């Protein structure tokens, strides 16, 4: 564990991780469930730092069957997925709680949306500072450096931390 940065809290059988356990990865993703011969095996759940989770039945480290649940409670269903598809572009919270009145936009699934630091962009998994080209997660921890393609995509696509006047401006 000391070499991988992971942490294991649980039972051992013949020196191998086995039985009920908690396994914490360096990414802060946490597995809580059954282990056998050092692998996820049986019923277990992966908890992600974003607040989402993956409940599954595992066999020798591989998923047999599982369900992914987003942090807002929305469950992913590969066969009957109707969330933000080409037909219906509403956010999950809008589906559950209805649309806002005319003139009040909901910009993200989180309502109210996160406050974006001045000069930065919200790129979905954190805030991007174009001056440093660094993306930090929402808890201000380093995630990655943006390459040229990601930089251009963020600048073109993502929400900004400042207001801009768009459209026609009358001459003064």
PDB file of C-alpha atoms in Angstrom:
ATOM      1  CA  UNK A   1       0.000   0.000   0.000  1.00  0.00           C
ATOM      2  CA  UNK A   2       2.796   2.429   0.781  1.00  0.00           C
ATOM      3  CA  UNK A   3       4.088   2.163  -2.796  1.00  0.00           C
ATOM      4  CA  UNK A   4       0.736   2.869  -4.463  1.00  0.00           C
ATOM      5  CA  UNK A   5      -0.516   5.503  -2.041  1.00  0.00           C
ATOM      6  CA  UNK A   6      -3.601   3.400  -1.330  1.00  0.00           C
ATOM      7  CA  UNK A   7      -4.976   2.502   2.095  1.00  0.00           C
ATOM      8  CA  UNK A   8      -6.603  -0.786   3.105  1.00  0.00           C
ATOM      9  CA  UNK A   9      -8.798  -1.269   6.148  1.00  0.00           C
ATOM     10  CA  UNK A  10     -10.066  -4.800   6.453  1.00  0.00           C
ATOM     11  CA  UNK A  11      -9.434  -8.467   6.974  1.00  0.00           C
ATOM     12  CA  UNK A  12      -6.594 -10.650   5.688  1.00  0.00           C
ATOM     13  CA  UNK A  13      -6.538 -14.377   4.938  1.00  0.00           C
ATOM     14  CA  UNK A  14      -3.107 -15.933   4.337  1.00  0.00           C
ATOM     15  CA  UNK A  15      -1.649 -12.455   3.907  1.00  0.00           C
ATOM     16  CA  UNK A  16      -4.147 -11.518   1.163  1.00  0.00           C
ATOM     17  CA  UNK A  17      -6.897  -8.875   1.380  1.00  0.00           C
ATOM     18  CA  UNK A  18     -10.074 -10.856   1.940  1.00  0.00           C
ATOM     19  CA  UNK A  19     -13.487 -10.339   3.589  1.00  0.00           C
ATOM     20  CA  UNK A  20     -15.266  -7.078   4.416  1.00  0.00           C
ATOM     21  CA  UNK A  21     -13.032  -4.144   3.565  1.00  0.00           C
ATOM     22  CA  UNK A  22     -12.501  -0.508   2.756  1.00  0.00           C
ATOM     23  CA  UNK A  23      -9.906   0.303   0.096  1.00  0.00           C
ATOM     24  CA  UNK A  24      -9.012   3.965  -0.495  1.00  0.00           C
ATOM     25  CA  UNK A  25      -7.200   4.879  -3.710  1.00  0.00           C
ATOM     26  CA  UNK A  26      -4.786   7.840  -3.990  1.00  0.00           C
ATOM     27  CA  UNK A  27      -7.494   9.665  -5.996  1.00  0.00           C
ATOM     28  CA  UNK A  28      -9.711   9.505  -2.864  1.00  0.00           C
ATOM     29  CA  UNK A  29     -12.041   7.065  -4.610  1.00  0.00           C
ATOM     30  CA  UNK A  30     -13.116   4.587  -1.949  1.00  0.00           C
ATOM     31  CA  UNK A  31     -14.254   0.982  -2.348  1.00  0.00           C
ATOM     32  CA  UNK A  32     -16.422  -0.441   0.448  1.00  0.00           C
ATOM     33  CA  UNK A  33     -17.382  -4.072   0.133  1.00  0.00           C
ATOM     34  CA  UNK A  34     -16.130  -7.612  -0.126  1.00  0.00           C
ATOM     35  CA  UNK A  35     -12.638  -8.690  -1.192  1.00  0.00           C
ATOM     36  CA  UNK A  36     -11.264 -12.087  -2.153  1.00  0.00           C
ATOM     37  CA  UNK A  37      -7.666 -12.967  -2.950  1.00  0.00           C
ATOM     38  CA  UNK A  38      -6.736  -9.254  -3.046  1.00  0.00           C
ATOM     39  CA  UNK A  39      -9.480  -8.281  -5.530  1.00  0.00           C
ATOM     40  CA  UNK A  40     -12.951  -6.746  -5.405  1.00  0.00           C
ATOM     41  CA  UNK A  41     -15.232  -9.758  -5.200  1.00  0.00           C
ATOM     42  CA  UNK A  42     -18.899  -9.923  -4.218  1.00  0.00           C
ATOM     43  CA  UNK A  43     -21.043  -6.915  -3.305  1.00  0.00           C
ATOM     44  CA  UNK A  44     -19.196  -3.586  -3.231  1.00  0.00           C
ATOM     45  CA  UNK A  45     -19.499   0.136  -3.885  1.00  0.00           C
ATOM     46  CA  UNK A  46     -17.036   2.637  -5.337  1.00  0.00           C
ATOM     47  CA  UNK A  47     -17.533   6.125  -3.877  1.00  0.00           C
ATOM     48  CA  UNK A  48     -16.049   8.913  -6.012  1.00  0.00           C
ATOM     49  CA  UNK A  49     -14.816  12.294  -4.711  1.00  0.00           C
ATOM     50  CA  UNK A  50     -17.468  14.038  -6.853  1.00  0.00           C
ATOM     51  CA  UNK A  51     -20.189  12.419  -4.715  1.00  0.00           C
ATOM     52  CA  UNK A  52     -21.205   9.855  -7.329  1.00  0.00           C
ATOM     53  CA  UNK A  53     -21.097   6.120  -6.671  1.00  0.00           C
ATOM     54  CA  UNK A  54     -20.983   2.771  -8.442  1.00  0.00           C
ATOM     55  CA  UNK A  55     -22.791  -0.114  -6.727  1.00  0.00           C
ATOM     56  CA  UNK A  56     -21.801  -3.449  -8.222  1.00  0.00           C
ATOM     57  CA  UNK A  57     -21.375  -7.167  -7.946  1.00  0.00           C
ATOM     58  CA  UNK A  58     -17.740  -8.028  -8.608  1.00  0.00           C
ATOM     59  CA  UNK A  59     -16.040 -11.249  -9.605  1.00  0.00           C
ATOM     60  CA  UNK A  60     -12.245 -11.499  -9.418  1.00  0.00           C
ATOM     61  CA  UNK A  61     -11.873  -7.718  -9.735  1.00  0.00           C
ATOM     62  CA  UNK A  62     -14.276  -7.338 -12.668  1.00  0.00           C
ATOM     63  CA  UNK A  63     -17.827  -5.994 -12.649  1.00  0.00           C
ATOM     64  CA  UNK A  64     -20.565  -8.543 -13.227  1.00  0.00           C
ATOM     65  CA  UNK A  65     -23.428  -6.060 -12.862  1.00  0.00           C
ATOM     66  CA  UNK A  66     -23.512  -2.502 -11.580  1.00  0.00           C
ATOM     67  CA  UNK A  67     -25.370   0.774 -11.288  1.00  0.00           C
ATOM     68  CA  UNK A  68     -23.800   4.231 -11.531  1.00  0.00           C
ATOM     69  CA  UNK A  69     -25.503   7.015  -9.563  1.00  0.00           C
ATOM     70  CA  UNK A  70     -24.530  10.656 -10.088  1.00  0.00           C
ATOM     71  CA  UNK A  71     -24.032  12.921  -7.074  1.00  0.00           C
ATOM     72  CA  UNK A  72     -27.484  14.477  -7.611  1.00  0.00           C
ATOM     73  CA  UNK A  73     -29.193  11.077  -7.329  1.00  0.00           C
ATOM     74  CA  UNK A  74     -29.698  10.435 -11.053  1.00  0.00           C
ATOM     75  CA  UNK A  75     -29.060   6.768 -11.923  1.00  0.00           C
ATOM     76  CA  UNK A  76     -27.485   5.942 -15.262  1.00  0.00           C
ATOM     77  CA  UNK A  77     -29.508   3.515 -17.364  1.00  0.00           C
ATOM     78  CA  UNK A  78     -27.841   2.510 -20.645  1.00  0.00           C
ATOM     79  CA  UNK A  79     -31.055   1.163 -22.176  1.00  0.00           C
ATOM     80  CA  UNK A  80     -33.512   3.902 -21.185  1.00  0.00           C
ATOM     81  CA  UNK A  81     -31.336   7.029 -20.912  1.00  0.00           C
ATOM     82  CA  UNK A  82     -33.398  10.209 -21.362  1.00  0.00           C
ATOM     83  CA  UNK A  83     -31.187  12.756 -19.641  1.00  0.00           C
ATOM     84  CA  UNK A  84     -29.683  15.520 -21.787  1.00  0.00           C
ATOM     85  CA  UNK A  85     -30.135  13.616 -25.034  1.00  0.00           C
ATOM     86  CA  UNK A  86     -30.830  15.123 -28.467  1.00  0.00           C
ATOM     87  CA  UNK A  87     -34.579  15.111 -27.779  1.00  0.00           C
ATOM     88  CA  UNK A  88     -34.697  16.568 -24.243  1.00  0.00           C
ATOM     89  CA  UNK A  89     -31.918  18.973 -23.174  1.00  0.00           C
ATOM     90  CA  UNK A  90     -33.243  19.705 -19.667  1.00  0.00           C
ATOM     91  CA  UNK A  91     -31.026  19.193 -16.639  1.00  0.00           C
ATOM     92  CA  UNK A  92     -31.983  16.425 -14.209  1.00  0.00           C
ATOM     93  CA  UNK A  93     -32.957  18.977 -11.557  1.00  0.00           C
ATOM     94  CA  UNK A  94     -35.282  20.616 -14.107  1.00  0.00           C
ATOM     95  CA  UNK A  95     -36.897  17.253 -14.828  1.00  0.00           C
ATOM     96  CA  UNK A  96     -37.422  16.670 -11.082  1.00  0.00           C
ATOM     97  CA  UNK A  97     -38.404  20.209 -10.017  1.00  0.00           C
ATOM     98  CA  UNK A  98     -39.663  21.862 -13.195  1.00  0.00           C
ATOM     99  CA  UNK A  99     -38.378  24.672 -15.371  1.00  0.00           C
ATOM    100  CA  UNK A 100     -37.597  28.165 -14.102  1.00  0.00           C
ATOM    101  CA  UNK A 101     -39.878  31.060 -15.099  1.00  0.00           C
ATOM    102  CA  UNK A 102     -39.146  32.872 -18.368  1.00  0.00           C
ATOM    103  CA  UNK A 103     -36.045  35.057 -18.125  1.00  0.00           C
ATOM    104  CA  UNK A 104     -34.390  32.996 -15.385  1.00  0.00           C
ATOM    105  CA  UNK A 105     -31.881  30.585 -16.893  1.00  0.00           C
ATOM    106  CA  UNK A 106     -30.536  27.481 -15.242  1.00  0.00           C
ATOM    107  CA  UNK A 107     -26.942  27.208 -16.465  1.00  0.00           C
ATOM    108  CA  UNK A 108     -25.939  23.918 -14.820  1.00  0.00           C
ATOM    109  CA  UNK A 109     -27.558  20.972 -13.118  1.00  0.00           C
ATOM    110  CA  UNK A 110     -26.489  22.546  -9.816  1.00  0.00           C
ATOM    111  CA  UNK A 111     -28.882  25.309  -8.857  1.00  0.00           C
ATOM    112  CA  UNK A 112     -27.631  27.827  -7.978  1.00  0.00           C
ATOM    113  CA  UNK A 113     -24.478  27.157 -10.017  1.00  0.00           C
ATOM    114  CA  UNK A 114     -20.982  27.244  -8.529  1.00  0.00           C
ATOM    115  CA  UNK A 115     -19.372  30.670  -8.214  1.00  0.00           C
ATOM    116  CA  UNK A 116     -16.521  30.748 -10.727  1.00  0.00           C
ATOM    117  CA  UNK A 117     -13.400  32.645  -9.613  1.00  0.00           C
ATOM    118  CA  UNK A 118     -12.727  35.873 -11.526  1.00  0.00           C
ATOM    119  CA  UNK A 119     -10.724  35.228 -14.693  1.00  0.00           C
ATOM    120  CA  UNK A 120     -11.416  31.464 -14.616  1.00  0.00           C
ATOM    121  CA  UNK A 121     -13.716  28.999 -16.377  1.00  0.00           C
ATOM    122  CA  UNK A 122     -15.813  26.107 -15.013  1.00  0.00           C
ATOM    123  CA  UNK A 123     -14.738  23.140 -17.160  1.00  0.00           C
ATOM    124  CA  UNK A 124     -16.931  20.488 -15.520  1.00  0.00           C
ATOM    125  CA  UNK A 125     -14.440  18.845 -13.182  1.00  0.00           C
ATOM    126  CA  UNK A 126     -12.897  22.010 -11.795  1.00  0.00           C
ATOM    127  CA  UNK A 127     -11.880  25.602 -12.514  1.00  0.00           C
ATOM    128  CA  UNK A 128      -9.484  26.507 -15.320  1.00  0.00           C
ATOM    129  CA  UNK A 129      -7.170  29.513 -15.118  1.00  0.00           C
ATOM    130  CA  UNK A 130      -6.142  30.464 -18.681  1.00  0.00           C
ATOM    131  CA  UNK A 131      -3.210  32.552 -17.414  1.00  0.00           C
ATOM    132  CA  UNK A 132      -1.539  29.524 -15.797  1.00  0.00           C
ATOM    133  CA  UNK A 133      -3.277  26.828 -17.934  1.00  0.00           C
ATOM    134  CA  UNK A 134      -3.921  24.882 -14.727  1.00  0.00           C
ATOM    135  CA  UNK A 135      -7.167  23.082 -13.885  1.00  0.00           C
ATOM    136  CA  UNK A 136      -7.883  22.698 -10.163  1.00  0.00           C
ATOM    137  CA  UNK A 137     -10.785  20.707  -8.744  1.00  0.00           C
ATOM    138  CA  UNK A 138     -13.599  22.420  -6.877  1.00  0.00           C
ATOM    139  CA  UNK A 139     -11.656  22.028  -3.620  1.00  0.00           C
ATOM    140  CA  UNK A 140      -8.690  23.912  -5.154  1.00  0.00           C
ATOM    141  CA  UNK A 141      -6.482  20.829  -5.634  1.00  0.00           C
ATOM    142  CA  UNK A 142      -4.376  20.465  -8.785  1.00  0.00           C
ATOM    143  CA  UNK A 143      -5.946  18.226 -11.449  1.00  0.00           C
ATOM    144  CA  UNK A 144      -3.911  18.795 -14.614  1.00  0.00           C
ATOM    145  CA  UNK A 145      -2.310  21.210 -17.038  1.00  0.00           C
ATOM    146  CA  UNK A 146      -4.433  21.932 -20.106  1.00  0.00           C
ATOM    147  CA  UNK A 147      -2.865  21.225 -23.502  1.00  0.00           C
ATOM    148  CA  UNK A 148      -3.580  23.510 -26.479  1.00  0.00           C
ATOM    149  CA  UNK A 149      -6.677  21.569 -27.598  1.00  0.00           C
ATOM    150  CA  UNK A 150      -8.256  21.550 -24.131  1.00  0.00           C
ATOM    151  CA  UNK A 151      -7.381  25.233 -23.630  1.00  0.00           C
ATOM    152  CA  UNK A 152      -9.125  26.195 -26.879  1.00  0.00           C
ATOM    153  CA  UNK A 153     -12.162  24.022 -26.077  1.00  0.00           C
ATOM    154  CA  UNK A 154     -12.540  25.540 -22.585  1.00  0.00           C
ATOM    155  CA  UNK A 155     -12.212  29.119 -23.866  1.00  0.00           C
ATOM    156  CA  UNK A 156     -14.781  28.438 -26.624  1.00  0.00           C
ATOM    157  CA  UNK A 157     -17.267  26.321 -24.633  1.00  0.00           C
ATOM    158  CA  UNK A 158     -17.212  26.701 -20.840  1.00  0.00           C
ATOM    159  CA  UNK A 159     -18.871  29.136 -18.432  1.00  0.00           C
ATOM    160  CA  UNK A 160     -16.802  32.186 -17.529  1.00  0.00           C
ATOM    161  CA  UNK A 161     -16.277  33.743 -14.115  1.00  0.00           C
ATOM    162  CA  UNK A 162     -17.176  37.201 -15.415  1.00  0.00           C
ATOM    163  CA  UNK A 163     -19.951  38.900 -17.350  1.00  0.00           C
ATOM    164  CA  UNK A 164     -19.564  40.156 -20.908  1.00  0.00           C
ATOM    165  CA  UNK A 165     -21.880  42.307 -22.977  1.00  0.00           C
ATOM    166  CA  UNK A 166     -22.873  40.383 -26.079  1.00  0.00           C
ATOM    167  CA  UNK A 167     -24.895  41.407 -29.094  1.00  0.00           C
ATOM    168  CA  UNK A 168     -25.641  44.893 -30.356  1.00  0.00           C
ATOM    169  CA  UNK A 169     -24.138  47.874 -28.539  1.00  0.00           C
ATOM    170  CA  UNK A 170     -25.639  51.263 -29.254  1.00  0.00           C
ATOM    171  CA  UNK A 171     -23.247  54.007 -30.396  1.00  0.00           C
ATOM    172  CA  UNK A 172     -22.696  56.716 -27.810  1.00  0.00           C
TER     173      UNK A 172
END
